[in-house]
Amino acid sequence: MIKIAELYKNSDAWIESFLILSISLFIGASLILYLLIIRSRSNNIRKEKLRIEYNILIDKLMFSVVFQDTPFSAIKEDKNYSKLSNTTFFRSILTESIINLHTNYEGIYAQKLEQFYKESGLINDSFKKLKSAKWELKCKGITELAELNINEAFDSIVEVAKAKNKTLKITAINACIKLAGTKGIVHLTAHPYPIDDWTQVNIINAFKKHDIGDIRGVELLLESQNTTVVTLGLKLIKELKLSQKIPHVEKLVARTPDTLIQNEAQNVLQALTI
């Protein structure tokens, strides 16, 4: 009986120790989580304050660049700019501002922004993003380089367009189209993976959005061994009303053994000849 009582006593002591330890761990974890939340919120508030401060300076700089023809050599001498020019967050806000302005301006104003982007070294930041292992950063770099018409990035972006990640693929192909028109999709002729309907819709919309005048090369998609690429070619010819491509569609109808492709090609011919 005494031994049994001692066992119960030891068991109660073990349970009590376990509960104390569990409660202590829970309180400790909660305190750490609370401190992390406070720190994160504090950082976000600080960043927002910096963003407002930076935007005031950036607006003045961009106004002088775009409307007062201030050369970059003079911008570099600005004490506020020189103090912040190597700060990652400032450069990020500056790039965002240039991208936003560039989407709203054309001609000489857009060219001034492109020149500043190059001379300030922000172009190098975008190339670093393009080479990042993180697909989100790759997409950001691609968007920046394409928006600012950096044609030397084309070959690198074409390589990224071969990725399996759907978002990354769409971003890269759209950028290729913006930079090089139909040349931006000719590489898809040898694309080994299926191109789903959503990606095809995005490609067609990119052609409409950028108002690509030179459509030479679209017919090359009809020669692909990848049936989804052939389908994309047919959709582009139909949606863009490329009646000059009718002979190529007729050749496809005559040679393809694929019934679905043949029917789709005939539908395109019918739509273009009405």
XYZ file of N, CA and C in Angstrom:
822
model
N 0.820 -1.212 0.000
C 0.000 0.000 0.000
C 0.857 1.267 0.000
N 1.954 1.174 0.777
C 2.849 2.327 0.862
C 3.490 2.589 -0.486
N 3.901 1.482 -1.169
C 4.523 1.623 -2.484
C 3.561 2.232 -3.500
N 2.300 1.795 -3.415
C 1.284 2.339 -4.339
C 1.096 3.834 -4.100
N 1.068 4.204 -2.820
C 0.897 5.621 -2.471
C 2.065 6.447 -2.983
N 3.270 5.871 -2.868
C 4.447 6.588 -3.364
C 4.411 6.761 -4.889
N 3.902 5.698 -5.566
C 3.767 5.784 -7.019
C 2.816 6.899 -7.424
N 1.679 6.974 -6.740
C 0.700 8.039 -7.028
C 1.303 9.415 -6.766
N 2.077 9.479 -5.660
C 2.697 10.744 -5.299
C 3.698 11.181 -6.359
N 4.521 10.209 -6.835
C 5.508 10.514 -7.886
C 4.823 10.905 -9.196
N 3.706 10.194 -9.482
C 2.948 10.493 -10.711
C 2.377 11.898 -10.662
N 1.821 12.271 -9.509
C 1.261 13.627 -9.348
C 2.349 14.684 -9.502
N 3.534 14.380 -8.955
C 4.643 15.330 -9.048
C 5.093 15.501 -10.501
N 5.120 14.383 -11.246
C 5.531 14.448 -12.659
C 4.544 15.253 -13.489
N 3.231 15.027 -13.222
C 2.183 15.759 -13.944
C 2.263 17.248 -13.637
N 2.498 17.559 -12.355
C 2.600 18.955 -11.945
C 3.784 19.632 -12.640
N 4.937 18.933 -12.718
C 6.129 19.485 -13.387
C 5.873 19.688 -14.873
N 5.184 18.710 -15.467
C 4.862 18.798 -16.900
C 3.967 19.991 -17.190
N 2.964 20.186 -16.340
C 2.037 21.308 -16.537
C 2.751 22.649 -16.379
N 3.630 22.736 -15.369
C 4.372 23.979 -15.149
C 5.256 24.286 -16.354
N 5.949 23.225 -16.839
C 6.811 23.401 -18.005
C 6.012 23.820 -19.237
N 4.864 23.175 -19.473
C 4.014 23.484 -20.634
C 3.504 24.917 -20.590
N 3.044 25.325 -19.376
C 2.528 26.689 -19.224
C 3.640 27.708 -19.438
N 4.826 27.400 -18.921
C 5.972 28.305 -19.075
C 6.343 28.455 -20.547
N 6.366 27.306 -21.271
C 6.688 27.345 -22.692
C 5.645 28.144 -23.472
N 4.377 27.952 -23.114
C 3.296 28.661 -23.797
C 3.410 30.167 -23.579
N 3.681 30.564 -22.319
C 3.820 31.987 -22.002
C 5.037 32.567 -22.726
N 6.134 31.794 -22.729
C 7.353 32.253 -23.399
C 7.137 32.424 -24.897
N 6.479 31.422 -25.523
C 6.215 31.485 -26.961
C 5.287 32.657 -27.290
N 4.283 32.876 -26.447
C 3.337 33.980 -26.665
C 4.044 35.325 -26.571
N 4.965 35.433 -25.600
C 5.705 36.679 -25.415
C 6.603 36.955 -26.623
N 7.275 35.898 -27.109
C 8.150 36.059 -28.280
C 7.335 36.458 -29.508
N 6.166 35.785 -29.701
C 5.298 36.110 -30.837
C 4.813 37.553 -30.753
N 4.453 37.989 -29.542
C 3.981 39.362 -29.333
C 5.072 40.365 -29.695
N 6.298 40.083 -29.241
C 7.417 40.976 -29.531
C 7.716 41.035 -31.024
N 7.602 39.872 -31.703
C 7.828 39.834 -33.150
C 6.774 40.656 -33.893
N 5.512 40.561 -33.443
C 4.427 41.324 -34.065
C 4.663 42.825 -33.878
N 5.053 43.210 -32.657
C 5.330 44.617 -32.371
C 6.474 45.131 -33.225
N 7.529 44.287 -33.342
C 8.693 44.677 -34.139
C 8.321 44.835 -35.614
N 7.520 43.862 -36.129
C 7.110 43.909 -37.527
C 6.253 45.145 -37.803
N 5.332 45.434 -36.888
C 4.464 46.599 -37.052
C 5.271 47.886 -36.997
N 6.236 47.920 -36.082
C 7.088 49.094 -35.958
C 7.902 49.327 -37.238
N 8.416 48.236 -37.813
C 9.184 48.329 -39.060
C 8.313 48.826 -40.212
N 7.078 48.311 -40.266
C 6.155 48.729 -41.327
C 5.817 50.219 -41.214
N 5.593 50.677 -39.982
C 5.290 52.097 -39.767
C 6.484 52.951 -40.180
N 7.681 52.488 -39.795
C 8.905 53.216 -40.152
C 9.080 53.272 -41.670
N 8.804 52.155 -42.335
C 8.938 52.112 -43.791
C 7.954 53.055 -44.466
N 6.736 53.113 -43.953
C 5.735 54.003 -44.542
C 6.150 55.465 -44.394
N 6.720 55.792 -43.225
C 7.208 57.161 -43.021
C 8.342 57.476 -43.997
N 9.256 56.508 -44.172
C 10.361 56.690 -45.108
C 9.858 56.813 -46.539
N 8.847 55.992 -46.860
C 8.285 56.033 -48.221
C 7.735 57.424 -48.542
N 7.008 58.013 -47.599
C 6.452 59.356 -47.793
C 7.584 60.375 -47.962
N 8.607 60.252 -47.091
C 9.756 61.162 -47.154
C 10.507 61.007 -48.477
N 10.724 59.754 -48.892
C 11.442 59.488 -50.143
C 10.653 59.974 -51.352
N 9.348 59.762 -51.332
C 8.518 60.154 -52.479
C 8.558 61.666 -52.721
N 8.628 62.443 -51.637
C 8.718 63.904 -51.784
C 10.002 64.275 -52.523
N 11.109 63.640 -52.096
C 12.397 63.901 -52.746
C 12.401 63.401 -54.188
N 11.867 62.209 -54.408
C 11.858 61.598 -55.745
C 11.007 62.415 -56.713
N 9.869 62.902 -56.251
C 9.009 63.730 -57.111
C 9.763 64.965 -57.614
N 10.529 65.581 -56.719
C 11.312 66.760 -57.113
C 12.392 66.379 -58.119
N 13.082 65.270 -57.855
C 14.150 64.829 -58.753
C 13.607 64.489 -60.140
N 12.505 63.742 -60.175
C 11.941 63.321 -61.454
C 11.383 64.504 -62.235
N 10.841 65.485 -61.531
C 10.345 66.688 -62.213
C 11.506 67.410 -62.901
N 12.640 67.501 -62.182
C 13.793 68.197 -62.758
C 14.388 67.415 -63.927
N 14.327 66.087 -63.857
C 14.861 65.251 -64.936
C 13.978 65.332 -66.174
N 12.669 65.176 -65.974
C 11.733 65.079 -67.101
C 11.418 66.449 -67.713
N 11.201 67.455 -66.875
C 10.702 68.734 -67.390
C 11.742 69.853 -67.409
N 12.855 69.681 -66.690
C 13.865 70.741 -66.648
C 15.183 70.300 -67.271
N 15.185 69.087 -67.849
C 16.379 68.571 -68.534
C 17.636 68.582 -67.658
N 17.446 68.326 -66.377
C 18.596 68.273 -65.468
C 19.400 67.008 -65.739
N 20.690 67.119 -66.051
C 21.486 65.919 -66.339
C 21.762 65.110 -65.078
N 22.081 63.832 -65.267
C 22.333 62.969 -64.111
C 23.558 63.436 -63.328
N 24.514 64.029 -64.018
C 25.717 64.539 -63.341
C 25.346 65.562 -62.266
N 24.284 66.350 -62.524
C 23.814 67.340 -61.540
C 23.017 66.655 -60.432
N 22.231 65.657 -60.814
C 21.442 64.910 -59.815
C 22.373 64.259 -58.797
N 23.499 63.733 -59.273
C 24.456 63.062 -58.384
C 25.007 64.000 -57.314
N 25.071 65.291 -57.641
C 25.614 66.269 -56.710
C 24.606 66.676 -55.639
N 23.351 66.346 -55.852
C 22.327 66.670 -54.858
C 22.641 65.913 -53.564
N 22.783 66.624 -52.457
C 23.226 65.999 -51.206
C 22.214 64.968 -50.691
N 20.929 65.241 -50.880
C 19.913 64.283 -50.423
C 19.954 62.999 -51.247
N 20.112 63.162 -52.565
C 20.172 61.979 -53.434
C 21.445 61.177 -53.168
N 22.588 61.860 -53.072
C 23.858 61.155 -52.873
C 23.871 60.391 -51.550
N 23.168 60.928 -50.559
C 23.130 60.274 -49.247
C 22.303 58.987 -49.287
N 21.290 58.973 -50.154
C 20.355 57.834 -50.180
C 20.544 56.906 -51.375
N 21.347 57.319 -52.339
C 21.417 56.596 -53.616
C 21.855 55.145 -53.507
N 22.571 54.799 -52.437
C 23.005 53.407 -52.261
C 22.145 52.644 -51.262
N 21.050 53.263 -50.841
C 20.137 52.616 -49.898
C 19.143 51.750 -50.663
N 19.061 50.483 -50.300
C 18.216 49.527 -51.038
C 16.761 49.972 -51.107
N 16.208 50.399 -49.973
C 14.788 50.775 -49.941
C 14.532 52.013 -50.791
N 15.438 52.992 -50.723
C 15.282 54.204 -51.540
C 15.332 53.865 -53.022
N 16.267 53.007 -53.411
C 16.395 52.627 -54.823
C 15.145 51.887 -55.289
N 14.572 51.095 -54.402
C 13.351 50.363 -54.743
C 12.187 51.327 -54.993
N 12.043 52.328 -54.112
C 10.973 53.329 -54.272
C 11.207 54.155 -55.533
N 12.465 54.489 -55.787
C 12.822 55.274 -56.977
C 12.469 54.506 -58.258
N 12.778 53.222 -58.272
C 12.445 52.387 -59.441
C 10.939 52.332 -59.649
N 10.192 52.138 -58.573
C 8.722 52.100 -58.660
C 8.189 53.400 -59.257
N 8.745 54.523 -58.810
C 8.302 55.829 -59.295
C 8.583 55.987 -60.789
N 9.776 55.563 -61.222
C 10.140 55.663 -62.643
C 9.226 54.784 -63.492
N 8.930 53.575 -63.012
C 8.034 52.664 -63.738
C 6.654 53.294 -63.885
N 6.125 53.835 -62.785
C 4.789 54.449 -62.816
C 4.746 55.646 -63.770
N 5.780 56.457 -63.739
C 5.827 57.614 -64.642
C 5.943 57.164 -66.094
N 6.758 56.151 -66.319
C 7.007 55.686 -67.691
C 5.739 55.143 -68.347
N 4.869 54.545 -67.550
C 3.615 54.016 -68.114
C 2.671 55.137 -68.543
N 2.916 56.348 -68.030
C 2.027 57.472 -68.339
C 2.601 58.470 -69.342
N 3.872 58.286 -69.685
C 4.508 59.219 -70.615
C 5.006 58.504 -71.857
N 5.107 59.258 -72.937
C 5.623 58.711 -74.194
C 6.672 59.670 -74.758
N 7.274 59.268 -75.853
C 8.205 60.140 -76.561
C 9.405 60.547 -75.746
N 9.763 61.824 -75.835
C 10.985 62.338 -75.225
C 10.968 62.207 -73.707
N 9.787 62.353 -73.091
C 9.693 62.240 -71.633
C 10.015 60.812 -71.180
N 9.469 59.837 -71.911
C 9.746 58.433 -71.586
C 11.232 58.120 -71.785
N 11.825 58.702 -72.827
C 13.246 58.471 -73.099
C 14.135 59.037 -71.995
N 13.738 60.171 -71.445
C 14.501 60.760 -70.336
C 14.481 59.850 -69.114
N 13.332 59.263 -68.860
C 13.213 58.335 -67.728
C 14.074 57.090 -67.958
N 14.072 56.603 -69.191
C 14.887 55.432 -69.533
C 16.374 55.736 -69.360
N 16.763 56.929 -69.758
C 18.162 57.342 -69.634
C 18.576 57.434 -68.170
N 17.713 58.007 -67.352
C 18.008 58.117 -65.919
C 18.114 56.727 -65.289
N 17.229 55.849 -65.678
C 17.212 54.460 -65.176
C 18.556 53.784 -65.447
N 19.119 54.045 -66.614
C 20.408 53.448 -66.977
C 21.561 54.128 -66.239
N 21.588 55.457 -66.276
C 22.707 56.199 -65.696
C 22.781 56.059 -64.177
N 21.643 55.914 -63.539
C 21.607 55.795 -62.076
C 22.004 54.405 -61.583
N 22.087 53.444 -62.521
C 22.446 52.079 -62.141
C 21.262 51.243 -61.685
N 20.062 51.808 -61.733
C 18.870 51.045 -61.346
C 18.659 49.858 -62.276
N 19.131 49.990 -63.504
C 19.036 48.883 -64.461
C 19.764 47.643 -63.936
N 20.871 47.857 -63.220
C 21.627 46.731 -62.668
C 20.838 46.017 -61.572
N 20.065 46.793 -60.797
C 19.207 46.193 -59.773
C 18.181 45.267 -60.417
N 17.628 45.700 -61.554
C 16.622 44.896 -62.255
C 17.238 43.617 -62.814
N 18.455 43.714 -63.338
C 19.136 42.525 -63.849
C 19.438 41.531 -62.723
N 19.750 42.051 -61.542
C 19.982 41.170 -60.388
C 18.706 40.422 -60.019
N 17.576 41.113 -60.080
C 16.289 40.472 -59.803
C 16.007 39.389 -60.844
N 16.350 39.677 -62.091
C 16.134 38.719 -63.177
C 16.906 37.424 -62.927
N 18.067 37.533 -62.278
C 18.899 36.363 -62.011
C 18.586 35.703 -60.667
N 17.644 36.252 -59.930
C 17.310 35.723 -58.609
C 16.728 34.314 -58.688
N 16.914 33.537 -57.627
C 16.341 32.190 -57.563
C 14.852 32.246 -57.209
N 14.399 33.393 -56.714
C 12.994 33.560 -56.323
C 12.187 34.044 -57.525
N 11.146 33.291 -57.879
C 10.386 33.628 -59.079
C 9.689 34.978 -58.965
N 9.308 35.367 -57.709
C 8.642 36.658 -57.540
C 9.573 37.812 -57.915
N 10.851 37.690 -57.504
C 11.833 38.727 -57.853
C 12.141 38.715 -59.344
N 12.188 37.513 -59.924
C 12.397 37.407 -61.372
C 11.306 38.163 -62.122
N 10.070 37.949 -61.712
C 8.937 38.623 -62.359
C 9.069 40.139 -62.250
N 9.482 40.615 -61.078
C 9.628 42.056 -60.874
C 10.715 42.618 -61.782
N 11.851 41.916 -61.843
C 12.940 42.366 -62.698
C 12.552 42.385 -64.159
N 11.844 41.343 -64.607
C 11.386 41.255 -65.993
C 10.455 42.413 -66.338
N 9.509 42.687 -65.436
C 8.543 43.764 -65.659
C 9.241 45.113 -65.779
N 10.216 45.360 -64.907
C 10.948 46.627 -64.931
C 11.736 46.788 -66.232
N 12.461 45.755 -66.613
C 13.297 45.817 -67.820
C 12.441 45.979 -69.084
N 11.315 45.288 -69.123
C 10.445 45.383 -70.300
C 9.769 46.744 -70.382
N 9.285 47.237 -69.250
C 8.601 48.532 -69.241
C 9.523 49.646 -69.706
N 10.813 49.548 -69.356
C 11.757 50.600 -69.710
C 12.526 50.281 -70.991
N 11.988 49.313 -71.758
C 12.488 49.022 -73.114
C 13.977 48.670 -73.163
N 14.405 47.823 -72.244
C 15.806 47.392 -72.220
C 15.943 46.173 -73.128
N 16.224 46.408 -74.389
C 16.253 45.344 -75.393
C 17.368 44.325 -75.160
N 18.451 44.756 -74.501
C 19.544 43.811 -74.264
C 19.162 42.726 -73.260
N 18.019 42.888 -72.613
C 17.548 41.861 -71.672
C 16.737 40.774 -72.380
N 16.455 40.966 -73.668
C 15.534 40.069 -74.394
C 15.953 38.602 -74.323
N 17.209 38.296 -74.653
C 17.652 36.899 -74.689
C 17.522 36.226 -73.322
N 17.843 36.971 -72.269
C 17.734 36.421 -70.917
C 16.278 36.161 -70.550
N 15.396 37.053 -70.972
C 13.975 36.891 -70.666
C 13.388 35.718 -71.454
N 13.857 35.516 -72.674
C 13.420 34.366 -73.474
C 13.736 33.065 -72.739
N 14.907 32.989 -72.125
C 15.284 31.786 -71.371
C 14.338 31.567 -70.199
N 13.968 32.661 -69.534
C 13.047 32.564 -68.396
C 11.661 32.115 -68.860
N 11.300 32.479 -70.091
C 9.982 32.117 -70.636
C 9.814 30.606 -70.778
N 10.896 29.855 -70.673
C 10.832 28.398 -70.771
C 10.507 27.746 -69.431
N 10.363 28.545 -68.397
C 10.109 28.027 -67.051
C 8.758 27.324 -66.968
N 8.647 26.426 -65.998
C 7.382 25.706 -65.797
C 6.392 26.531 -64.968
N 6.921 27.437 -64.133
C 6.066 28.284 -63.311
C 5.177 29.142 -64.211
N 3.864 28.997 -64.076
C 2.927 29.651 -64.993
C 3.008 31.176 -64.940
N 3.033 31.737 -63.729
C 3.086 33.193 -63.588
C 4.367 33.753 -64.191
N 5.472 33.075 -63.904
C 6.769 33.506 -64.429
C 6.792 33.402 -65.952
N 6.240 32.317 -66.484
C 6.196 32.112 -67.934
C 5.388 33.227 -68.614
N 4.198 33.520 -68.084
C 3.334 34.547 -68.671
C 4.014 35.916 -68.623
N 4.619 36.235 -67.471
C 5.312 37.520 -67.318
C 6.436 37.655 -68.337
N 7.217 36.574 -68.498
C 8.361 36.606 -69.423
C 7.902 36.716 -70.875
N 6.889 35.944 -71.251
C 6.407 35.986 -72.638
C 5.811 37.359 -72.963
N 5.030 37.913 -72.031
C 4.476 39.249 -72.242
C 5.580 40.293 -72.422
N 6.651 40.149 -71.620
C 7.785 41.073 -71.732
C 8.467 40.920 -73.090
N 8.622 39.667 -73.545
C 9.233 39.416 -74.867
C 8.418 40.063 -75.976
N 7.107 39.971 -75.859
C 6.221 40.562 -76.869
C 6.362 42.081 -76.872
N 6.427 42.673 -75.673
C 6.570 44.132 -75.588
C 7.904 44.592 -76.194
N 8.959 43.812 -75.942
C 10.291 44.205 -76.406
C 10.516 43.925 -77.890
N 9.912 42.821 -78.385
C 10.272 42.398 -79.749
C 9.101 41.944 -80.598
N 7.877 42.230 -80.195
C 6.729 41.856 -81.007
C 6.654 40.353 -81.237
N 6.412 39.943 -82.486
C 6.256 38.517 -82.779
C 7.541 37.736 -82.551
N 8.673 38.412 -82.618
C 9.944 37.738 -82.319
C 9.933 37.202 -80.893
N 9.116 37.827 -80.062
C 9.022 37.425 -78.665
C 8.290 36.121 -78.437
N 7.618 35.591 -79.473
C 6.921 34.306 -79.297
C 7.380 33.228 -80.276
N 8.208 33.596 -81.255
C 8.675 32.613 -82.235
C 9.412 31.461 -81.552
N 10.096 31.774 -80.450
C 10.832 30.727 -79.721
C 9.905 29.630 -79.187
N 8.613 29.947 -79.094
C 7.653 28.951 -78.585
C 7.466 27.791 -79.564
N 7.895 27.965 -80.799
C 7.796 26.890 -81.797
C 8.450 25.616 -81.294
N 9.536 25.779 -80.549
C 10.259 24.612 -80.018
C 9.940 24.370 -78.539
N 8.891 25.011 -78.039
C 8.535 24.872 -76.620
C 8.069 23.446 -76.330
N 8.681 22.762 -75.344
C 8.354 21.352 -75.116
C 7.119 21.111 -74.259
N 6.685 22.143 -73.514
C 5.579 21.945 -72.566
C 4.260 22.491 -73.129
N 3.134 21.912 -72.693
C 1.829 22.425 -73.137
C 1.624 23.865 -72.667
N 1.021 24.667 -73.505
C 0.694 26.056 -73.135
C -0.813 26.086 -72.890
N -1.187 26.240 -71.621
C -2.608 26.148 -71.262
C -3.400 27.347 -71.781
N -4.721 27.229 -71.688
C -5.619 28.263 -72.230
C -5.387 29.629 -71.580
N -5.146 29.636 -70.256
C -4.956 30.899 -69.547
C -3.719 31.632 -70.065
N -2.644 30.887 -70.291
C -1.418 31.484 -70.829
C -1.658 32.007 -72.238
N -2.390 31.246 -73.043
C -2.689 31.674 -74.416
C -3.504 32.969 -74.418
N -4.480 33.068 -73.521
C -5.299 34.287 -73.420
C -4.419 35.484 -73.071
N -3.477 35.274 -72.144
C -2.577 36.353 -71.743
C -1.679 36.805 -72.890
N -1.215 35.847 -73.691
C -0.358 36.181 -74.840
C -1.135 36.993 -75.871
N -2.355 36.560 -76.160
C -3.198 37.281 -77.128
C -3.493 38.696 -76.626
N -3.798 38.818 -75.326
C -4.073 40.142 -74.752
C -2.844 41.047 -74.802
N -1.652 40.438 -74.656
C -0.413 41.230 -74.730
C -0.254 41.825 -76.123
N -0.592 41.059 -77.148
C -0.508 41.567 -78.519
C -1.479 42.727 -78.717
N -2.671 42.592 -78.171
C -3.665 43.660 -78.311
C -3.265 44.898 -77.517
N -2.748 44.668 -76.314
C -2.376 45.781 -75.433
C -1.244 46.612 -76.020
N -0.225 45.938 -76.548
C 0.947 46.647 -77.056
C 0.799 47.057 -78.520
N -0.341 46.712 -79.123
C -0.638 47.128 -80.501
C 0.535 46.834 -81.434
N 0.893 45.547 -81.497
C 2.038 45.117 -82.305
C 1.694 45.259 -83.786
N 2.419 46.134 -84.479
C 2.148 46.360 -85.901
C 2.771 45.310 -86.797
N 3.977 44.877 -86.471
C 4.698 43.904 -87.293
C 4.353 42.502 -86.807
N 3.580 41.769 -87.618
C 3.139 40.433 -87.196
C 3.845 39.327 -88.000
N 4.985 39.664 -88.600
C 5.744 38.654 -89.327
C 6.262 37.594 -88.355
N 6.033 36.344 -88.707
C 6.543 35.257 -87.877
C 5.473 34.500 -87.117
N 4.272 35.066 -87.007
C 3.188 34.369 -86.296
C 2.918 33.014 -86.937
N 3.034 32.961 -88.275
C 2.746 31.715 -88.996
C 3.717 30.593 -88.637
N 4.878 30.932 -88.092
C 5.857 29.901 -87.709
C 5.332 29.013 -86.581
N 4.425 29.555 -85.789
C 3.844 28.765 -84.700
C 3.055 27.574 -85.244
N 2.536 27.705 -86.463
C 1.739 26.634 -87.067
C 2.593 25.430 -87.457
N 3.916 25.614 -87.445
C 4.822 24.537 -87.833
C 5.345 23.753 -86.635
N 4.933 24.141 -85.443
C 5.412 23.491 -84.227
C 4.894 22.061 -84.096
N 5.686 21.229 -83.433
C 5.248 19.870 -83.122
C 4.382 19.843 -81.861
N 4.350 20.970 -81.169
C 3.548 21.119 -79.953
C 2.163 21.622 -80.354
N 1.150 20.793 -80.200
C -0.200 21.153 -80.676
C -0.759 22.390 -79.974
N -0.365 22.610 -78.713
C -0.872 23.804 -78.012
C -0.265 25.083 -78.597
N 0.949 24.986 -79.117
C 1.590 26.127 -79.772
C 0.889 26.410 -81.100
N 0.543 25.354 -81.833
C -0.194 25.504 -83.098
C -1.543 26.166 -82.816
N -2.201 25.712 -81.759
C -3.488 26.300 -81.374
C -3.336 27.779 -81.053
N -2.269 28.127 -80.351
C -1.996 29.531 -80.041
C -1.828 30.342 -81.328
N -1.082 29.794 -82.280
C -0.883 30.473 -83.562
C -2.206 30.733 -84.270
N -3.056 29.734 -84.279
C -4.371 29.879 -84.921
C -5.221 30.932 -84.217
N -5.193 30.931 -82.887
C -5.969 31.915 -82.123
C -5.475 33.340 -82.396
N -4.154 33.497 -82.478
C -3.595 34.820 -82.762
C -4.027 35.311 -84.144
N -3.963 34.422 -85.114
C -4.359 34.779 -86.483
C -5.830 35.170 -86.532
N -6.631 34.450 -85.774
C -8.076 34.729 -85.759
C -8.384 36.021 -84.991
N -7.840 36.146 -83.771
C -8.149 37.298 -82.914
C -7.614 38.606 -83.485
N -6.464 38.534 -84.132
C -5.862 39.741 -84.702
C -6.289 39.981 -86.151
N -7.158 39.067 -86.639
C -7.705 39.186 -87.996
C -6.595 39.296 -89.046
N -5.667 38.362 -88.994
C -4.512 38.379 -89.901
C -4.859 37.619 -91.182
N -5.647 38.221 -92.031
C -6.105 37.555 -93.253
C -4.946 37.229 -94.196
N -3.828 37.949 -94.073
C -2.670 37.667 -94.922
C -2.016 36.325 -94.577
N -2.443 35.739 -93.449
C -1.886 34.439 -93.042
C -2.756 33.265 -93.518
N -3.792 33.552 -94.276
C -4.697 32.502 -94.751
C -3.962 31.387 -95.506
N -3.025 31.684 -96.408
C -2.314 30.607 -97.111
C -1.606 29.639 -96.154
N -1.077 30.143 -95.060
C -0.381 29.302 -94.083
C -1.371 28.401 -93.338
N -2.557 28.947 -93.067
C -3.592 28.150 -92.391
C -4.098 27.054 -93.335
N -4.237 27.391 -94.601
C -4.683 26.399 -95.592
C -3.675 25.257 -95.719
N -2.400 25.590 -95.676
C -1.360 24.557 -95.732
C -1.440 23.650 -94.507
N -1.732 24.254 -93.355
C -1.864 23.476 -92.122
C -3.019 22.487 -92.238
N -4.145 22.941 -92.775
C -5.315 22.065 -92.961
C -4.959 20.880 -93.852
N -4.183 21.138 -94.886
C -3.847 20.091 -95.858
C -2.873 19.047 -95.302
N -1.990 19.483 -94.397
C -0.927 18.552 -93.988
C -1.142 17.897 -92.622
N -1.929 18.529 -91.731
C -2.012 17.995 -90.372
C -2.877 16.732 -90.297
N -2.411 15.726 -89.546
C -3.221 14.523 -89.343
C -4.128 14.663 -88.114
N -3.920 15.749 -87.361
C -4.671 15.970 -86.122
C -6.047 16.559 -86.454
N -7.099 15.800 -86.167
C -8.465 16.221 -86.510
C -8.858 17.504 -85.785
N -8.502 17.610 -84.494
C -8.865 18.801 -83.712
C -8.205 20.056 -84.284
N -6.924 19.940 -84.627
C -6.197 21.073 -85.211
C -6.799 21.429 -86.567
N -7.133 20.405 -87.341
C -7.718 20.624 -88.665
C -9.041 21.374 -88.556
N -9.877 20.958 -87.617
C -11.172 21.624 -87.414
C -10.996 23.069 -86.954
N -10.040 23.268 -86.055
C -9.800 24.625 -85.556
C -9.275 25.522 -86.680
N -8.406 24.990 -87.503
C -7.857 25.755 -88.624
C -8.963 26.122 -89.616
N -9.862 25.185 -89.867
C -10.975 25.460 -90.776
C -11.899 26.541 -90.210
N -12.075 26.531 -88.882
C -12.887 27.572 -88.240
C -12.237 28.953 -88.409
N -10.922 28.975 -88.325
C -10.183 30.233 -88.501
C -10.368 30.724 -89.939
N -10.257 29.821 -90.912
C -10.436 30.192 -92.309
C -11.826 30.749 -92.555
N -12.794 30.092 -91.930
C -14.182 30.538 -92.102
C -14.368 31.939 -91.504
N -13.760 32.182 -90.332
C -13.912 33.477 -89.673
C -13.246 34.589 -90.473
N -12.145 34.271 -91.129
C -11.392 35.298 -91.872
C -11.937 35.580 -93.261
N -12.735 34.654 -93.763
C -13.241 34.830 -95.138
C -14.696 35.279 -95.175
N -15.264 35.499 -94.018
C -16.673 35.964 -93.984
C -16.754 37.434 -94.427
